[in-house]
CSV table of C-alpha atoms in Angstrom, one decimal:
chain,number,residue,atom,x,y,z
A,257,MET,CA,-35.8,172.7,-23.4
A,258,ALA,CA,-37.3,174.7,-26.6
A,259,ALA,CA,-35.0,175.7,-29.5
A,260,LYS,CA,-34.2,179.5,-30.4
A,261,GLN,CA,-36.8,181.2,-31.6
A,262,ILE,CA,-37.3,183.7,-33.5
A,263,LEU,CA,-40.6,187.2,-33.9
A,264,LYS,CA,-41.9,187.7,-37.2
A,265,ALA,CA,-45.0,189.4,-38.5
A,266,LEU,CA,-45.7,187.3,-40.6
A,267,ASP,CA,-49.1,186.8,-42.3
A,268,GLY,CA,-50.2,183.4,-43.1
A,269,ALA,CA,-49.3,182.2,-46.7
A,270,LYS,CA,-45.6,184.0,-45.2
A,271,ALA,CA,-45.3,181.9,-42.8
A,272,VAL,CA,-46.2,179.0,-44.8
A,273,ALA,CA,-43.9,180.0,-47.6
A,274,GLU,CA,-41.0,180.6,-44.7
A,275,ALA,CA,-41.8,176.9,-43.4
A,276,MET,CA,-41.1,175.9,-46.9
A,277,ARG,CA,-37.8,177.8,-47.4
A,278,GLN,CA,-36.4,176.3,-43.8
A,279,ILE,CA,-37.8,173.0,-45.0
A,280,GLU,CA,-35.8,173.0,-48.4
A,281,PRO,CA,-38.1,170.4,-50.7
A,282,ASP,CA,-36.6,169.4,-53.3
A,283,VAL,CA,-39.1,170.2,-55.9
A,284,VAL,CA,-42.5,172.2,-55.9
A,285,ALA,CA,-44.6,172.6,-59.0
A,286,ALA,CA,-47.6,175.1,-58.1
A,287,TYR,CA,-50.1,177.3,-60.4
A,288,PRO,CA,-50.8,180.9,-58.4
A,289,ILE,CA,-54.1,181.3,-57.6
A,290,THR,CA,-56.2,183.5,-55.4
A,291,PRO,CA,-55.6,183.4,-52.3
A,292,GLN,CA,-52.8,180.6,-51.8
A,293,THR,CA,-50.7,182.8,-54.7
A,294,GLU,CA,-48.4,185.0,-51.8
A,295,ILE,CA,-46.9,181.3,-51.0
A,296,VAL,CA,-46.0,180.7,-54.2
A,297,GLN,CA,-44.6,183.9,-54.9
A,298,THR,CA,-43.1,184.3,-52.0
A,299,PHE,CA,-41.2,181.2,-52.2
A,300,SER,CA,-40.3,181.2,-56.3
A,301,GLN,CA,-38.9,184.9,-55.2
A,302,PHE,CA,-36.6,182.5,-52.4
A,303,VAL,CA,-35.7,180.7,-55.6
A,304,ALA,CA,-34.9,183.2,-57.6
A,305,ASP,CA,-32.9,184.8,-54.3
A,306,GLY,CA,-31.1,181.8,-54.9
A,307,LEU,CA,-32.2,180.8,-50.9
A,308,VAL,CA,-32.7,177.2,-51.8
A,309,ASN,CA,-31.5,174.8,-54.5
A,310,THR,CA,-34.9,173.7,-55.0
A,311,GLU,CA,-36.1,173.3,-58.2
A,312,PHE,CA,-39.4,175.4,-59.5
A,313,ILE,CA,-41.6,174.5,-61.2
A,314,PRO,CA,-44.0,177.5,-62.8
A,315,ALA,CA,-46.8,174.9,-64.3
A,316,GLU,CA,-49.3,176.0,-66.8
A,317,SER,CA,-52.9,174.7,-64.6
A,318,GLU,CA,-52.6,173.0,-61.1
A,319,HIS,CA,-53.7,169.6,-62.9
A,320,ALA,CA,-50.4,170.2,-64.7
A,321,ALA,CA,-48.5,170.8,-61.4
A,322,MET,CA,-49.6,168.1,-58.9
A,323,SER,CA,-48.7,166.0,-62.2
A,324,ALA,CA,-45.5,167.3,-61.9
A,325,CYS,CA,-45.2,166.6,-58.2
A,326,ILE,CA,-46.3,163.1,-59.0
A,327,GLY,CA,-43.6,162.5,-60.8
A,328,ALA,CA,-40.7,164.0,-58.5
A,329,ALA,CA,-42.2,162.4,-55.8
A,330,ALA,CA,-42.2,158.8,-57.9
A,331,ALA,CA,-38.0,160.0,-58.8
A,332,GLY,CA,-37.5,160.0,-54.7
A,333,ALA,CA,-37.6,164.2,-54.5
A,334,ARG,CA,-39.0,165.8,-51.3
A,335,VAL,CA,-41.9,167.6,-53.1
A,336,MET,CA,-43.9,170.3,-52.3
A,337,THR,CA,-47.3,172.5,-53.5
A,338,ALA,CA,-50.2,174.9,-52.5
A,339,THR,CA,-53.2,175.8,-54.2
A,340,ALA,CA,-57.1,177.0,-52.4
A,341,ALA,CA,-60.6,177.2,-54.6
A,342,ASN,CA,-61.4,175.8,-58.1
A,343,GLY,CA,-57.4,175.3,-58.6
A,344,LEU,CA,-57.7,171.6,-55.9
A,345,ALA,CA,-60.7,170.7,-58.2
A,346,LEU,CA,-58.8,171.1,-61.2
A,347,MET,CA,-56.1,168.4,-59.6
A,348,TRP,CA,-58.9,166.1,-58.2
A,349,GLU,CA,-58.2,163.4,-60.7
A,350,THR,CA,-54.6,163.6,-59.8
A,351,LEU,CA,-55.0,164.0,-56.5
A,352,TYR,CA,-56.3,159.9,-56.6
A,353,ILE,CA,-52.6,159.5,-57.9
A,354,ALA,CA,-50.9,161.0,-55.6
A,355,ALA,CA,-52.5,159.1,-52.3
A,356,SER,CA,-52.8,155.8,-54.4
A,357,MET,CA,-49.4,155.5,-55.2
A,358,ARG,CA,-48.2,156.3,-51.8
A,359,LEU,CA,-45.8,159.3,-52.6
A,360,PRO,CA,-45.9,162.0,-49.6
A,361,ILE,CA,-46.6,164.9,-50.8
A,362,VAL,CA,-47.4,167.9,-48.9
A,363,MET,CA,-50.1,170.7,-50.0
A,364,SER,CA,-50.8,173.7,-48.3
A,365,VAL,CA,-53.9,174.8,-49.3
A,366,VAL,CA,-55.4,178.3,-48.1
A,367,ASN,CA,-59.9,177.6,-48.6
A,368,ARG,CA,-61.7,179.2,-50.5
A,369,ALA,CA,-65.2,179.0,-51.7
A,370,LEU,CA,-65.8,177.0,-54.1
A,371,SER,CA,-68.1,178.5,-57.9
A,372,ALA,CA,-70.1,179.7,-58.6
A,373,PRO,CA,-71.1,182.0,-57.2
A,374,LEU,CA,-67.2,183.6,-58.1
A,375,ASN,CA,-66.3,184.2,-54.8
A,376,ILE,CA,-62.6,184.4,-53.7
A,377,HIS,CA,-63.1,184.2,-50.4
A,378,CYS,CA,-62.4,181.3,-47.1
A,379,ASP,CA,-64.9,178.4,-46.1
A,380,HIS,CA,-63.6,174.4,-46.7
A,381,SER,CA,-66.1,173.5,-49.7
A,382,ASP,CA,-62.7,173.2,-52.0
A,383,SER,CA,-60.4,170.4,-49.3
A,384,MET,CA,-63.6,169.4,-48.0
A,385,GLY,CA,-64.9,168.4,-52.2
A,386,ALA,CA,-61.2,166.4,-51.3
A,387,ARG,CA,-61.6,165.0,-48.1
A,388,ASP,CA,-62.2,161.0,-49.3
A,389,SER,CA,-59.4,161.5,-51.9
A,390,GLY,CA,-56.8,160.0,-49.7
A,391,TRP,CA,-55.0,162.5,-48.7
A,392,ILE,CA,-53.6,163.3,-44.7
A,393,HIS,CA,-55.9,166.8,-44.4
A,394,ILE,CA,-54.8,168.7,-40.7
A,395,PHE,CA,-56.4,172.2,-40.4
A,396,SER,CA,-54.5,175.6,-38.7
A,397,GLU,CA,-56.4,178.2,-36.8
A,398,ASN,CA,-53.7,180.9,-37.3
A,399,PRO,CA,-50.8,182.0,-39.5
A,400,GLN,CA,-48.8,180.1,-36.3
A,401,GLU,CA,-50.3,176.7,-36.7
A,402,ALA,CA,-49.4,176.9,-40.2
A,403,TYR,CA,-45.6,177.8,-40.2
A,404,ASP,CA,-45.7,174.4,-37.2
A,405,ASN,CA,-48.2,172.5,-39.5
A,406,THR,CA,-46.3,173.0,-42.2
A,407,ILE,CA,-43.8,171.6,-41.0
A,408,GLN,CA,-45.0,168.1,-39.3
A,409,ALA,CA,-46.6,167.4,-42.0
A,410,VAL,CA,-42.9,166.3,-43.8
A,411,ARG,CA,-42.6,163.8,-41.2
A,412,ILE,CA,-45.9,163.1,-41.1
A,413,ALA,CA,-46.1,162.5,-44.7
A,414,GLU,CA,-42.6,160.6,-44.9
A,415,HIS,CA,-43.0,158.3,-41.9
A,416,PRO,CA,-42.9,155.1,-43.2
A,417,ASP,CA,-45.5,154.2,-41.6
A,418,VAL,CA,-47.4,156.2,-43.8
A,419,LEU,CA,-45.6,157.1,-46.8
A,420,LEU,CA,-48.9,159.8,-48.0
A,421,PRO,CA,-49.9,162.7,-49.2
A,422,VAL,CA,-50.7,165.6,-46.4
A,423,MET,CA,-52.8,168.9,-46.9
A,424,SER,CA,-52.4,171.7,-44.5
A,425,MET,CA,-55.1,174.1,-44.7
A,426,GLN,CA,-55.7,177.8,-43.2
A,427,ASP,CA,-57.8,180.0,-43.7
A,428,GLY,CA,-57.8,182.2,-47.4
A,429,PHE,CA,-57.4,185.7,-46.1
A,430,ILE,CA,-58.2,186.0,-42.4
A,431,THR,CA,-55.4,183.7,-41.7
A,432,GLY,CA,-53.9,183.7,-45.2
A,433,HIS,CA,-53.6,187.9,-45.2
A,434,GLY,CA,-53.7,188.2,-41.8
A,435,LEU,CA,-50.3,189.7,-40.2
A,436,GLU,CA,-49.9,188.2,-37.1
A,437,ARG,CA,-47.0,187.6,-34.2
A,438,VAL,CA,-44.8,184.2,-35.6
A,439,GLU,CA,-42.7,182.6,-33.7
A,440,VAL,CA,-40.0,181.5,-36.6
A,441,LEU,CA,-37.4,178.8,-35.7
A,442,GLU,CA,-33.6,178.4,-36.3
A,443,ASP,CA,-33.1,176.9,-40.6
A,444,ARG,CA,-30.8,174.6,-38.7
A,445,ALA,CA,-32.6,173.8,-36.3
A,446,VAL,CA,-36.1,172.8,-39.1
A,447,LYS,CA,-34.0,171.3,-41.5
A,448,GLU,CA,-32.4,168.8,-38.5
A,449,PHE,CA,-36.0,168.1,-37.3
A,450,VAL,CA,-37.5,167.8,-41.3
A,451,GLY,CA,-34.2,165.2,-41.3
A,452,GLU,CA,-33.0,163.8,-45.4
A,453,TYR,CA,-35.3,162.4,-47.6
A,454,LYS,CA,-34.6,158.6,-48.7
A,455,PRO,CA,-37.0,157.3,-51.2
A,456,LEU,CA,-37.9,154.3,-50.7
A,457,TYR,CA,-38.3,153.2,-54.2
A,458,SER,CA,-37.3,155.8,-56.5
A,459,LEU,CA,-38.3,155.4,-60.8
A,460,LEU,CA,-34.9,156.6,-60.9
A,461,ASP,CA,-33.7,153.2,-59.5
A,462,ILE,CA,-32.4,151.2,-62.9
A,463,ASP,CA,-30.0,149.3,-60.7
A,464,GLU,CA,-33.9,147.9,-59.0
A,465,PRO,CA,-35.9,148.5,-61.9
A,466,LYS,CA,-39.5,149.2,-60.1
A,467,THR,CA,-43.4,150.3,-61.9
A,468,PHE,CA,-45.6,152.5,-60.9
A,469,GLY,CA,-49.0,153.2,-61.4
A,470,ALA,CA,-48.8,149.4,-62.8
A,471,TRP,CA,-52.6,148.2,-64.6
A,472,ALA,CA,-54.5,146.4,-61.8
A,473,PHE,CA,-57.7,145.0,-62.7
A,474,TYR,CA,-60.3,142.9,-60.1
A,475,ASP,CA,-57.2,140.7,-59.1
A,476,TYR,CA,-54.6,142.7,-58.0
A,477,TYR,CA,-56.7,146.4,-57.4
A,478,PHE,CA,-59.1,145.5,-54.6
A,479,GLU,CA,-56.1,144.4,-52.1
A,480,PHE,CA,-54.4,147.6,-53.0
A,481,LYS,CA,-57.0,150.1,-52.2
A,482,ARG,CA,-56.9,147.7,-48.8
A,483,GLN,CA,-53.3,148.6,-47.6
A,484,GLN,CA,-53.8,152.6,-49.2
A,485,THR,CA,-56.8,152.2,-46.1
A,486,GLU,CA,-54.5,149.9,-43.6
A,487,ALA,CA,-51.4,153.7,-44.1
A,488,LEU,CA,-54.6,155.4,-43.4
A,489,SER,CA,-55.5,153.9,-40.4
A,490,LYS,CA,-51.7,154.1,-39.0
A,491,VAL,CA,-51.7,158.2,-39.3
A,492,PRO,CA,-53.5,159.2,-36.3
A,493,GLN,CA,-50.9,157.5,-33.9
A,494,VAL,CA,-47.9,158.7,-36.0
A,495,VAL,CA,-49.9,162.2,-35.9
A,496,LYS,CA,-49.3,162.8,-32.1
A,497,GLU,CA,-46.0,161.9,-31.6
A,498,VAL,CA,-44.7,163.8,-34.6
A,499,GLY,CA,-46.7,166.5,-32.9
A,500,ARG,CA,-44.6,165.2,-29.2
A,501,GLU,CA,-41.8,165.8,-30.6
A,502,TYR,CA,-41.8,169.0,-32.4
A,503,GLY,CA,-42.9,170.2,-28.8
A,504,GLU,CA,-40.0,169.1,-27.7
A,505,LEU,CA,-38.5,171.3,-30.7
A,506,SER,CA,-40.5,174.2,-30.7
A,507,GLY,CA,-42.3,174.5,-26.9
A,508,ARG,CA,-45.8,174.5,-29.0
A,509,TYR,CA,-47.2,170.6,-28.6
A,510,TYR,CA,-49.7,169.2,-31.0
A,511,ASP,CA,-51.7,166.2,-30.5
A,512,LEU,CA,-55.5,165.3,-33.2
A,513,PHE,CA,-57.9,168.0,-31.6
A,514,SER,CA,-57.3,170.6,-28.5
A,515,ALA,CA,-59.9,171.3,-25.9
A,516,TYR,CA,-61.1,174.3,-24.3
A,517,GLU,CA,-63.3,174.5,-20.5
A,518,LEU,CA,-64.5,170.2,-21.7
A,519,ASP,CA,-63.8,168.5,-18.9
A,520,ASP,CA,-67.0,169.3,-17.4
A,521,ALA,CA,-68.8,171.3,-20.1
A,522,GLU,CA,-72.4,170.4,-20.1
A,523,VAL,CA,-72.8,172.0,-24.1
A,524,ALA,CA,-70.3,172.6,-26.5
A,525,ILE,CA,-68.9,173.6,-29.7
A,526,VAL,CA,-67.2,171.7,-32.4
A,527,VAL,CA,-65.1,173.8,-35.7
A,528,LEU,CA,-62.5,173.9,-37.0
A,529,ALA,CA,-59.6,176.5,-38.4
A,530,SER,CA,-59.8,180.3,-37.5
A,531,THR,CA,-63.2,180.2,-36.0
A,532,ALA,CA,-61.5,178.1,-32.7
A,533,GLY,CA,-60.0,181.5,-32.0
A,534,THR,CA,-63.0,183.7,-31.8
A,535,THR,CA,-64.9,181.0,-30.2
A,536,ARG,CA,-62.3,180.5,-28.0
A,537,THR,CA,-63.2,184.4,-26.6
A,538,VAL,CA,-66.7,183.5,-26.1
A,539,VAL,CA,-66.6,180.6,-24.5
A,540,ARG,CA,-63.8,182.1,-22.2
A,541,LYS,CA,-66.6,185.0,-21.5
A,542,LEU,CA,-69.3,182.6,-20.5
A,543,ARG,CA,-67.6,180.5,-18.4
A,544,ARG,CA,-66.6,184.1,-16.2
A,545,GLU,CA,-70.7,184.1,-15.9
A,546,GLY,CA,-71.0,180.2,-14.8
A,547,VAL,CA,-72.5,178.7,-18.3
A,548,LYS,CA,-70.7,175.6,-18.3
A,549,VAL,CA,-69.5,175.7,-21.9
A,550,GLY,CA,-66.6,174.3,-24.1
A,551,LEU,CA,-64.7,173.9,-27.2
A,552,LEU,CA,-63.2,171.2,-29.0
A,553,LYS,CA,-60.9,172.1,-31.6
A,554,PRO,CA,-60.0,168.9,-33.6
A,555,ARG,CA,-57.0,169.8,-36.1
A,556,LEU,CA,-56.6,166.3,-37.9
A,557,TYR,CA,-59.3,165.8,-40.1
A,558,ARG,CA,-58.3,163.2,-42.6
A,559,PRO,CA,-58.0,160.3,-40.8
A,560,PHE,CA,-61.2,161.4,-39.0
A,561,PRO,CA,-60.7,160.5,-35.3
A,562,GLY,CA,-63.5,159.5,-34.2
A,563,LYS,CA,-63.3,157.3,-31.6
A,564,GLU,CA,-61.0,160.2,-29.5
A,565,LEU,CA,-63.7,162.8,-30.4
A,566,VAL,CA,-66.5,161.0,-29.5
A,567,GLU,CA,-63.8,160.4,-25.9
A,568,ALA,CA,-63.4,163.4,-25.3
A,569,LEU,CA,-67.2,164.6,-25.7
A,570,ARG,CA,-68.8,161.9,-24.7
A,571,HIS,CA,-70.1,163.3,-21.1
A,572,VAL,CA,-71.3,167.3,-22.8
A,573,LYS,CA,-75.2,167.5,-22.8
A,574,VAL,CA,-75.3,169.1,-26.0
A,575,ILE,CA,-73.3,169.5,-29.1
A,576,GLY,CA,-73.5,172.5,-31.3
A,577,VAL,CA,-71.4,171.7,-34.7
A,578,MET,CA,-69.8,174.8,-36.4
A,579,ASP,CA,-69.3,173.5,-40.8
A,580,ARG,CA,-68.0,175.9,-42.9
A,581,SER,CA,-68.9,174.1,-45.8
A,582,VAL,CA,-72.0,171.8,-47.0
A,583,ALA,CA,-72.3,168.7,-48.1
A,584,PHE,CA,-74.9,168.7,-50.8
A,585,GLY,CA,-77.4,166.2,-50.3
A,586,SER,CA,-76.6,165.4,-47.0
A,587,ILE,CA,-79.7,164.7,-44.4
A,588,GLU,CA,-80.6,167.6,-44.1
A,589,GLY,CA,-78.6,169.4,-45.8
A,590,CYS,CA,-76.1,169.7,-43.4
A,591,GLY,CA,-72.0,170.2,-43.5
A,592,PRO,CA,-69.6,166.9,-43.4
A,593,LEU,CA,-67.4,168.3,-39.7
A,594,PHE,CA,-71.3,167.3,-38.3
A,595,LEU,CA,-71.7,163.9,-40.1
A,596,ASP,CA,-68.3,162.7,-39.8
A,597,LEU,CA,-69.8,163.6,-35.9
A,598,CYS,CA,-72.7,161.7,-35.9
A,599,ALA,CA,-71.2,158.7,-37.2
A,600,SER,CA,-68.4,158.4,-34.8
A,601,PHE,CA,-71.1,158.4,-32.1
A,602,TYR,CA,-73.4,155.5,-34.1
A,603,THR,CA,-70.0,154.0,-34.3
A,604,TYR,CA,-68.2,154.6,-30.9
A,605,GLY,CA,-71.1,155.1,-28.8
A,606,ASN,CA,-73.0,152.2,-29.0
A,607,GLY,CA,-75.7,154.6,-30.5
A,608,LYS,CA,-76.2,156.8,-27.8
A,609,GLY,CA,-74.3,159.7,-26.8
A,610,PRO,CA,-75.6,163.8,-27.0
A,611,GLN,CA,-78.2,165.7,-29.3
A,612,ILE,CA,-75.8,166.8,-32.0
A,613,VAL,CA,-77.2,170.4,-33.5
A,614,ASP,CA,-75.6,171.7,-36.6
A,615,TYR,CA,-74.8,175.5,-37.5
A,616,ILE,CA,-73.5,176.3,-41.5
A,617,PHE,CA,-72.2,179.7,-41.4
A,618,GLY,CA,-69.5,181.9,-43.5
A,619,LEU,CA,-69.8,180.7,-46.3
A,620,GLY,CA,-68.2,182.4,-48.9
A,621,GLY,CA,-66.0,184.7,-46.7
A,622,ARG,CA,-68.9,185.8,-44.2
A,623,ASP,CA,-68.1,187.2,-41.3
A,624,ILE,CA,-69.0,184.9,-38.2
A,625,LEU,CA,-68.8,187.5,-33.9
A,626,PRO,CA,-68.4,186.5,-31.3
A,627,ASP,CA,-72.8,187.5,-31.1
A,628,GLN,CA,-73.6,184.9,-33.3
A,629,ILE,CA,-71.7,182.0,-31.9
A,630,GLU,CA,-73.1,183.1,-27.7
A,631,GLY,CA,-76.4,183.0,-29.5
A,632,VAL,CA,-75.5,179.1,-30.8
A,633,ILE,CA,-74.0,178.5,-27.4
A,634,ARG,CA,-77.7,180.3,-25.9
A,635,GLU,CA,-79.3,177.9,-28.1
A,636,LEU,CA,-77.2,175.1,-27.6
A,637,LEU,CA,-77.9,175.5,-23.5
A,638,ARG,CA,-81.2,176.0,-24.1
A,639,ILE,CA,-81.9,171.8,-26.2
A,640,ALA,CA,-80.3,171.5,-23.1
A,641,GLU,CA,-82.7,172.1,-20.2
A,642,THR,CA,-85.8,171.5,-22.1
A,643,GLY,CA,-84.4,168.7,-24.9
A,644,GLU,CA,-86.1,169.7,-27.0
A,645,VAL,CA,-83.9,170.7,-30.8
A,646,PRO,CA,-85.8,173.1,-32.9
A,647,GLN,CA,-83.8,172.3,-35.9
A,648,ARG,CA,-81.2,169.7,-36.3
A,649,VAL,CA,-79.4,172.3,-39.7
A,650,GLY,CA,-79.1,175.9,-38.7
A,651,TYR,CA,-77.6,178.8,-40.0
A,652,VAL,CA,-75.6,181.4,-39.1
A,653,GLY,CA,-75.4,185.5,-40.6
A,654,LEU,CA,-77.9,184.6,-43.2
A,655,ARG,CA,-80.3,186.5,-45.1
A,656,GLU,CA,-83.8,184.6,-45.3
C-alpha cells in the first residue's frame, strides 16, 4: 500500500526545491541562473527559515559552485545543486572531475538553450553538451516526475555499485514554471527512503587518510577510466530497482523508459521530457481513428539503455525521433537522441531495424503543437506504406 501523500499545486522548480527540503542534503552550493533560479531561491529561503540544517554556499559562479560541491562530497557530505544552460557549460571542467572521482552529487538541470543568440527558453542543448561527461542523465516529463526523480536520484547516485553523480532534467519554463498538481510524500517517508548517507571514503578521515584526484600518468590513468565506465554499466539495473522500490512507496513506478500504445504499433515517436505528454495526447486521438501509432519516452538517457530500447521498438516499421537539440557536425545535422538510437539498432539489432527518421523541433523554446506532431506521424505512415524516406533529418515548426 502506497504511503500517504499531500496534494499540492507546484511548478517544476518548486517541486524540486520541495524534494530537496525533504531530503535535507548536508551541503548545497549554487549560483542562480534562469530558469533554474526558482529552485535555488526557494531552497535558500528554506535554509533562512531554519527548515533545514543544510549548509548553503552562494557561490560566485557555476564553476565555483560545482567546485564547492566536489570538495564537500569528497569530505563525505550529501551534496546537491542546480543549474541551467550556460551555467552548466561553465561547470564543464568540473563535471568531469566530479564523475571521475565517483562523487554522488545530485544536480537539477532546468533545460535551456545555449547562446548565441541569447535565449533563456527551453531546449536540450545544455545537458546534451554534457552527455559524455560521465554523469547519469534522467529526464522528467512534468513537475510530478521532476519531484519523484530528484528523490530517486539520491538513491541511484549513492548506490554502492554506482557512486556517480546524477543530473535530473526538466524543461525550462514549460514544466519548470508550469503549475501542476503534484502528489508530495510526507517528510518522514522521503527521509526514510533516501536514508542516512554513509560515504565509503572521506577526505576528512584522518585515521585512514586517502588521496583524492591524484596525479595519474599513462601507467594508471587508463585503468581509472575503465573502472568508471564499468560503474556506469551497472546503472540501468540500479535505476530499475530504485524505481520499483519508489513505486511501492508512492504508487508511481519508474523504469528506464515508458511506452504508450507501443505493443502493436506500426509507427512510433521517440521523444524526451515534456513533449512526450503532448505526443501522448496525439497518439490517443489517432488510436481512436484506428491508426497504429505508439510512443516511447526514454527516462534514463545516460548511460543510454540501447539494448532495452531496441527490444521495445524492434517490431515497429518506422520510428520518428524528435530531438530538441542539434549535434552540430553530425550526419545531416541530426540530433543526439537519433544518433544514439541508430547506433543501438546497429549494435543490438544485427545491423537491421526499422527506418529511423529525425525531426528537430522546439529550439530556443519554440512551441510544438499537437497538429505538428500529428503531421510527423502522418509522414511516418507514408514512409511505412511507400518505403521512401523524403529526408532523413527534418525540422518541425521552422520558418524556411
